[in-house]
XYZ file of C-alpha atoms in Angstrom:
518
model
C -0.092 -0.429 0.092
C 1.351 3.109 -1.873
C -1.146 5.910 -0.705
C 0.481 7.349 1.627
C 4.066 8.576 0.076
C 1.631 10.584 -2.671
C 0.147 12.836 -0.107
C 4.038 12.771 1.669
C 4.783 14.538 -1.109
C 2.725 17.195 -0.399
C 3.569 17.174 2.993
C 6.767 18.305 1.942
C 5.876 21.385 -0.621
C 4.950 23.016 2.635
C 6.655 25.741 4.337
C 9.539 25.133 7.719
C 10.975 28.595 8.103
C 13.175 27.582 10.821
C 13.398 29.894 13.829
C 15.117 27.847 16.533
C 18.192 26.928 15.312
C 21.300 29.236 14.543
C 23.095 26.600 11.787
C 22.628 25.092 9.225
C 22.015 21.546 9.713
C 17.305 22.829 10.357
C 17.816 25.030 7.782
C 15.094 24.922 5.139
C 14.475 27.930 2.568
C 11.028 28.223 2.230
C 10.412 28.947 -1.535
C 6.550 30.353 -1.094
C 7.400 32.246 1.643
C 5.040 31.172 3.870
C 5.630 31.812 7.864
C 4.352 30.077 10.770
C 1.515 32.902 10.684
C 0.341 32.700 7.830
C 0.680 28.715 7.629
C -0.074 25.987 9.628
C -3.585 27.243 10.902
C -6.451 24.758 10.000
C -6.479 20.964 11.288
C -5.544 20.476 7.130
C -2.827 22.645 7.101
C -1.147 20.839 9.926
C -1.874 17.113 9.288
C 0.113 18.570 6.173
C 3.067 19.389 8.641
C 2.786 16.199 10.739
C 3.135 14.610 7.455
C 6.359 17.249 6.782
C 8.173 15.150 9.815
C 8.422 12.145 7.925
C 9.312 13.164 4.519
C 12.278 14.619 6.814
C 13.541 10.813 7.358
C 14.600 10.930 3.393
C 16.852 14.145 3.532
C 20.678 13.543 3.886
C 20.976 9.882 1.711
C 20.138 7.998 5.209
C 16.544 5.870 5.054
C 16.996 4.314 1.854
C 20.608 4.425 0.972
C 23.498 4.902 3.764
C 21.788 3.621 6.502
C 21.012 -0.048 6.307
C 24.625 0.051 4.652
C 25.997 1.122 7.551
C 24.430 -1.108 9.794
C 24.566 -4.103 8.226
C 29.084 -3.642 7.780
C 28.732 -2.367 11.596
C 28.259 -5.936 11.841
C 29.445 -7.989 9.488
C 26.182 -8.633 7.570
C 27.435 -6.956 4.306
C 31.083 -6.825 2.473
C 32.449 -5.082 0.488
C 32.762 -5.760 -3.353
C 35.408 -3.675 -5.333
C 32.649 -0.703 -6.068
C 32.134 0.225 -2.929
C 35.576 0.285 -1.959
C 36.370 3.344 -4.897
C 33.117 3.944 -4.437
C 31.675 4.962 -1.238
C 34.742 5.373 1.596
C 32.772 6.450 4.510
C 30.617 3.453 4.282
C 33.576 1.732 4.073
C 35.228 3.555 7.350
C 31.792 1.990 9.220
C 33.311 -1.591 7.791
C 37.154 -1.135 9.783
C 35.684 0.249 12.046
C 38.152 3.575 11.240
C 35.392 6.381 11.123
C 35.033 9.084 12.628
C 33.044 12.824 13.499
C 33.628 14.075 9.784
C 32.203 11.152 8.446
C 29.396 12.064 6.585
C 26.907 8.895 7.853
C 27.125 10.548 11.078
C 26.625 14.062 10.305
C 23.718 12.827 8.018
C 21.537 10.807 10.055
C 22.722 13.221 13.136
C 21.206 15.952 11.146
C 18.428 13.665 9.713
C 17.220 13.282 14.103
C 17.132 17.039 14.261
C 15.858 18.149 11.039
C 12.927 14.927 12.586
C 13.023 16.486 15.724
C 12.933 20.645 14.787
C 9.279 19.324 12.623
C 8.234 17.708 15.515
C 8.215 20.905 17.422
C 6.547 22.590 14.888
C 3.417 20.597 15.073
C 3.469 20.157 18.679
C 3.475 24.162 18.755
C 0.997 25.001 15.721
C -1.620 21.834 17.059
C -1.746 22.882 20.247
C -1.522 26.461 19.789
C -4.797 25.768 17.546
C -6.623 23.119 20.402
C -6.068 26.102 22.835
C -7.347 28.308 20.086
C -10.662 26.926 19.408
C -10.988 25.453 22.637
C -12.014 22.477 19.461
C -11.383 17.992 20.306
C -10.361 17.939 16.738
C -9.427 14.931 15.320
C -7.179 15.506 12.927
C -4.987 18.075 15.112
C -4.950 15.898 17.765
C -3.411 12.621 15.542
C -1.325 14.657 14.117
C 0.363 16.415 17.306
C 0.573 12.116 18.015
C 2.449 11.533 15.258
C 5.105 14.773 16.243
C 5.588 12.888 19.368
C 6.122 9.590 18.314
C 8.652 10.455 15.160
C 9.596 12.994 18.332
C 10.408 9.938 20.501
C 11.851 7.788 17.902
C 14.434 10.604 16.980
C 16.001 11.002 20.343
C 15.833 7.079 20.380
C 18.536 7.287 18.434
C 20.460 10.277 19.284
C 20.389 8.056 23.314
C 20.981 5.018 21.761
C 24.382 5.949 19.650
C 25.572 9.351 20.504
C 23.940 9.033 24.748
C 23.685 12.777 26.146
C 23.025 15.103 23.540
C 21.817 19.082 23.129
C 17.994 18.669 23.547
C 15.413 20.546 21.854
C 11.417 20.153 22.789
C 10.099 22.959 22.052
C 9.839 25.120 18.437
C 10.570 28.714 19.532
C 14.043 28.584 20.779
C 15.080 31.714 21.144
C 17.826 31.768 23.538
C 18.530 27.755 22.919
C 20.181 28.399 19.589
C 23.340 26.776 21.179
C 22.936 23.857 23.238
C 24.670 22.558 25.693
C 24.788 18.433 25.537
C 22.551 17.376 28.589
C 24.306 16.141 31.728
C 23.434 12.323 31.344
C 22.284 9.878 29.017
C 19.418 9.253 31.509
C 17.564 12.518 30.506
C 17.476 12.358 26.355
C 15.913 9.135 27.157
C 13.492 10.202 29.402
C 12.135 12.633 26.908
C 11.763 9.618 24.182
C 9.604 8.136 26.953
C 7.709 11.214 27.611
C 7.427 11.275 23.389
C 5.230 7.457 22.990
C 3.411 8.077 26.576
C 1.935 11.169 24.679
C 1.407 9.706 21.025
C -0.044 6.586 22.251
C -2.548 8.782 23.872
C -3.628 10.401 21.028
C -2.222 8.162 18.027
C -5.403 5.712 16.573
C -4.676 2.282 16.711
C -5.593 2.291 12.631
C -5.185 4.080 10.062
C -7.319 3.920 6.245
C -5.914 2.989 3.946
C -5.742 6.215 2.466
C -3.013 7.333 4.988
C -1.386 3.299 5.449
C 2.253 3.932 7.122
C 1.689 6.308 9.746
C 2.457 5.380 12.808
C -0.277 4.419 15.040
C -0.501 3.932 18.500
C 0.561 0.462 18.845
C 3.676 1.565 16.786
C 3.817 3.626 19.813
C 3.796 1.393 22.620
C 6.219 -0.849 20.046
C 8.236 1.846 20.636
C 8.254 2.675 23.879
C 8.665 -1.360 25.284
C 12.088 -1.488 23.025
C 13.145 1.606 25.067
C 12.606 -0.118 28.687
C 14.594 -2.697 27.269
C 17.318 -1.367 25.494
C 16.745 0.851 29.233
C 16.860 -1.938 31.230
C 13.357 -2.630 32.442
C 12.308 -5.943 31.926
C 9.355 -5.203 33.745
C 8.207 -2.253 32.393
C 8.488 -4.091 28.939
C 6.820 -6.658 29.030
C 4.131 -4.647 29.925
C 4.381 -2.771 26.795
C 4.554 -5.651 24.596
C 1.497 -7.822 26.346
C -0.745 -4.442 24.928
C 0.688 -5.898 21.272
C -1.782 -9.122 20.710
C -3.612 -7.656 17.875
C -0.646 -7.740 15.521
C 0.472 -11.407 14.659
C 3.530 -13.553 12.506
C 2.758 -13.057 8.356
C 3.042 -17.188 7.775
C 5.930 -18.383 5.854
C 5.382 -18.371 2.105
C 4.152 -14.529 2.547
C 7.891 -14.066 4.974
C 9.402 -12.154 1.946
C 6.746 -10.133 0.855
C 7.019 -8.117 4.114
C 10.165 -7.071 2.656
C 9.172 -6.971 -0.890
C 7.244 -4.107 -3.136
C 3.795 -5.562 -3.117
C 3.297 -6.984 0.329
C 4.148 -3.818 2.402
C 2.047 -2.647 5.926
C 0.468 -6.519 6.731
C -0.464 -7.942 9.879
C 3.527 -8.770 11.397
C 4.083 -4.473 10.119
C 3.926 -1.838 13.569
C 5.913 0.740 11.462
C 7.670 1.509 9.004
C 9.464 4.076 6.511
C 7.752 4.292 3.480
C 8.888 4.191 -0.261
C 7.852 5.362 -3.700
C 8.871 4.880 -7.243
C 6.810 6.372 -10.157
C 7.327 5.420 -13.587
C 7.855 8.681 -15.352
C 8.004 10.769 -12.380
C 10.209 9.901 -9.957
C 13.730 11.040 -10.391
C 15.661 7.872 -9.995
C 18.958 9.393 -7.472
C 16.450 11.524 -6.337
C 18.127 10.035 -3.053
C 21.222 11.229 -3.891
C 20.641 14.237 -2.755
C 17.557 15.921 -0.721
C 14.113 15.548 -1.808
C 12.371 18.752 -0.489
C 12.283 21.478 -3.941
C 13.672 18.971 -6.511
C 11.212 19.069 -10.359
C 11.301 15.174 -9.844
C 9.823 13.183 -6.226
C 12.678 11.012 -4.518
C 11.057 7.967 -2.889
C 12.551 5.943 -3.979
C 14.645 3.183 -2.118
C 18.499 2.217 -3.177
C 19.299 -0.413 -1.546
C 18.526 -3.390 -3.511
C 20.368 -1.296 -6.485
C 23.302 -0.851 -3.709
C 22.767 -4.939 -3.140
C 21.842 -6.469 -6.834
C 24.559 -8.155 -8.467
C 23.651 -7.410 -11.844
C 23.022 -3.553 -10.126
C 25.243 -1.590 -8.330
C 27.213 -4.690 -6.831
C 28.018 -3.152 -4.116
C 27.855 -5.333 -1.446
C 27.754 -9.255 -1.163
C 26.476 -11.556 1.800
C 29.437 -12.231 3.468
C 30.370 -16.330 4.192
C 30.708 -16.043 7.866
C 26.715 -14.902 7.935
C 26.205 -18.086 6.096
C 28.111 -19.923 8.622
C 25.396 -19.080 10.892
C 22.420 -20.642 9.491
C 24.349 -24.307 9.457
C 24.027 -25.238 13.442
C 22.769 -29.204 15.368
C 19.526 -29.804 15.894
C 18.521 -31.256 19.664
C 19.870 -34.692 18.909
C 23.410 -32.784 17.514
C 22.197 -33.337 14.147
C 23.318 -31.159 11.083
C 20.558 -28.578 10.842
C 20.689 -25.945 8.159
C 17.384 -23.066 9.291
C 14.608 -23.098 6.541
C 15.310 -19.049 6.953
C 18.553 -19.431 4.602
C 17.036 -20.393 1.289
C 14.884 -16.825 1.762
C 17.277 -14.950 3.101
C 20.115 -14.637 0.804
C 21.087 -16.617 -3.268
C 23.998 -19.136 -2.693
C 26.602 -20.523 -0.448
C 25.529 -23.762 -0.192
C 22.769 -23.763 1.764
C 20.750 -20.355 0.428
C 18.215 -20.612 -2.371
C 19.562 -21.529 -6.473
C 17.003 -19.936 -7.880
C 16.301 -16.584 -8.654
C 13.900 -14.897 -10.961
C 11.290 -17.038 -10.822
C 8.645 -14.632 -11.068
C 10.302 -12.461 -13.976
C 8.757 -12.959 -17.281
C 12.354 -13.808 -18.412
C 11.608 -16.795 -16.249
C 13.266 -18.629 -13.450
C 16.905 -18.910 -14.041
C 20.108 -20.615 -11.958
C 22.352 -18.586 -9.361
C 25.694 -19.170 -9.930
C 27.750 -16.759 -8.430
C 30.679 -17.624 -6.721
C 30.104 -14.884 -3.593
C 26.404 -15.543 -1.971
C 24.097 -12.795 -2.626
C 20.978 -11.229 -0.340
C 17.667 -12.214 -1.178
C 16.143 -10.432 1.040
C 14.715 -7.197 0.761
C 16.070 -7.509 -2.734
C 13.883 -7.947 -5.836
C 15.052 -10.781 -7.534
C 12.435 -13.129 -7.906
C 10.497 -10.798 -10.031
C 12.122 -8.660 -11.827
C 16.205 -8.785 -13.723
C 17.067 -6.115 -12.257
C 16.935 -2.193 -10.365
C 17.030 -0.010 -13.496
C 18.945 2.329 -11.596
C 16.682 2.765 -8.545
C 13.891 2.261 -9.799
C 12.758 -0.299 -5.982
C 9.880 0.422 -4.285
C 10.591 -1.509 -1.153
C 9.705 -0.077 2.752
C 12.195 -0.273 5.565
C 10.455 -1.950 8.402
C 11.386 -0.152 12.154
C 9.687 -2.403 13.789
C 7.479 -5.784 13.188
C 5.981 -8.481 15.553
C 8.780 -11.683 15.118
C 10.649 -8.173 17.071
C 8.478 -7.863 19.841
C 7.808 -11.825 20.764
C 11.736 -11.913 20.568
C 11.870 -8.678 22.905
C 9.363 -11.009 25.301
C 11.357 -13.789 25.360
C 14.713 -11.456 26.908
C 12.143 -10.115 29.123
C 11.597 -13.609 30.526
C 15.073 -13.817 30.812
C 16.265 -11.249 31.723
C 13.862 -10.163 34.203
C 13.562 -9.667 38.337
C 12.632 -13.291 38.179
C 13.606 -14.995 35.191
C 11.161 -17.537 33.062
C 13.154 -20.117 30.902
C 9.533 -21.999 30.117
C 8.133 -18.213 28.780
C 11.162 -17.533 26.988
C 11.398 -20.665 24.738
C 7.778 -20.450 24.114
C 8.626 -17.036 22.824
C 11.166 -18.005 20.504
C 8.941 -20.423 19.253
C 6.819 -18.710 17.443
C 9.016 -17.317 15.723
C 10.831 -20.483 14.578
C 7.772 -22.737 13.877
C 6.324 -19.799 12.070
C 8.520 -20.298 9.334
C 8.675 -23.920 9.813
C 12.357 -24.045 11.906
C 12.215 -26.717 14.280
C 10.719 -26.065 18.045
C 13.520 -26.303 20.955
C 11.642 -28.963 23.893
C 14.227 -29.593 25.868
C 15.058 -28.050 29.518
C 17.397 -24.832 29.391
C 18.701 -22.790 31.861
C 19.335 -19.008 31.659
C 22.414 -18.433 30.016
C 21.549 -21.841 27.212
C 18.525 -20.058 26.997
C 19.722 -16.654 26.008
C 22.336 -17.572 24.010
C 19.374 -19.459 21.706
C 18.057 -16.313 21.526
C 20.467 -14.030 20.597
C 20.957 -16.485 17.400
C 17.139 -16.266 16.870
C 17.170 -12.781 16.863
C 20.339 -13.026 14.089
C 19.116 -15.723 11.876
C 15.234 -14.244 11.624
C 16.388 -9.757 11.457
C 19.752 -10.937 9.673
C 19.876 -7.825 7.009
C 17.379 -5.821 9.109
C 19.776 -3.483 11.324
C 19.629 -4.827 13.946
C 22.530 -6.971 15.222
C 25.013 -4.310 16.317
C 22.278 -3.250 18.842
C 21.963 -6.377 19.901
C 26.101 -6.259 20.537
C 26.232 -3.061 21.915
C 23.090 -3.033 23.935
C 24.556 -7.095 25.486
C 28.134 -5.374 26.188
C 29.982 -7.750 24.154
C 31.003 -5.544 20.427
C 33.707 -5.933 21.322
C 34.282 -9.897 22.114
C 32.207 -10.744 19.151
C 33.379 -8.553 16.425
C 37.011 -8.830 17.336
C 37.363 -12.093 15.506
C 35.386 -11.304 12.980
C 36.778 -8.224 11.672
C 40.275 -10.633 12.398
C 39.401 -12.133 9.338
C 39.224 -9.696 7.032
C 42.268 -7.841 8.465
C 40.473 -4.928 10.778
C 41.894 -4.333 13.567
C 40.571 -4.925 16.500
C 37.379 -2.336 17.989
C 38.330 0.264 20.625
C 35.770 0.346 22.824
C 34.731 4.153 21.886
C 32.507 2.794 18.842
C 30.595 1.934 21.450
C 29.069 5.571 20.984
C 29.451 7.201 17.900
C 30.826 10.278 17.522
C 29.874 14.303 18.163
C 29.702 15.424 14.399
C 32.686 17.869 13.506
C 30.260 20.081 11.894
C 27.871 20.205 15.251
C 31.150 20.574 17.041
C 31.725 23.763 14.958
C 28.767 25.284 15.129
C 27.922 24.517 18.840
C 29.370 26.657 21.189
C 27.753 25.904 24.099
C 27.773 22.325 22.964
C 30.549 20.730 25.758
C 32.612 19.145 26.610
C 33.460 15.825 23.687
C 36.424 13.163 25.146
C 39.045 13.343 22.370
C 37.366 15.113 19.493
C 35.191 11.890 20.474
C 31.745 11.490 22.415
């Protein structure tokens, strides 16, 4: 369902005149000279303001291009072919754990998040102004405010998790706070996100009509609030939120691949995903190379498929080390290949060995020496992406994640319950056709099963780096893998991202940045 993507295009034509920040990170020049006094004064205009927050996700070459690459290579879930080594030095720096605050992926992610925060602050300000002025309980306005709280909360979770202490901007009028100091603690940032998700829970609807599908829902706010609690080790609070989400469901095994394709997005397992769309004859196939607003052609296509396809740009292949992960022993100690292997990658001896099974040209044998991703690619339906003609959404949370986070809560809470944890893990395994765990396990053994389950289920979904980081095992896990790639041991400083140099240079009240890092 792609209708909401069309509404994004309408929303991004709306002006946002920045009066809240002093540097270019959040600036967007308005060609039509609108301002906050002359616009965003009706429910439909406030809805346009909330729509423009989503548009922030398409800036700085992030979510449809660099973001998947960054987190794939940080977790050794993608390895570089020559085109990547030639053309993507900024991503190769992540692959080698040699990036710093001058890397434009670091500054791009930071800018994108604060742009979302700015636009959310505008929507909250104008929405509340409307409600107060009209003494109105307008549903559209309240929903728009809820969307703003959700997206601002998500942005602050990213800042808290990857950077820790950051400047807080929680109002649209930043007069006197143009240069903002970092918080004293990381917990202050998490607290803002927590409050935002709670507001969103109360203001957002449980679902939208087809014309607005893809917007944030109260269920998405609940899911991300639970995830926030999990990441901050408040396991009982996390479980309390996750237990509210039984209206979601796992898709059957024959629909699993469709979640990552172009035609079956926003299904019963989806909790929140970024909406991409390519319009034939209208879209700019390289629009995502630039910022999406002010361009004559739309730039809402996803470059992920073009980057990872062996007969497209061929930047990344599926690492042999990850192929090995799909081989393990069953409970009788017999060799076993996880059924997700054939759904996740081509080749490697255990992946899918036929592609283009739904192409007009007919099926083709996969004969390359290197394995390549099947997941998130469209190789079952078309031979090439024809320079990024891709409409695949990017899933940020799905119900399988909720079940496995509930398993983690059951193991890590004050009263560990292995049986409950295994039951959640088995829901995910049985859906895909993997054998269920039936033996008795200790808490530590069950946690090892959970670690493997998360890795296999979410391969290529930007989850593994986060998991290794929050479990405190990033260095010990990745050092041997990096050594095999000729990469030096990981410096512990990479548990946090560096503060972007552009922020250090422009925010004079930022405060201390230790060793030009964080």
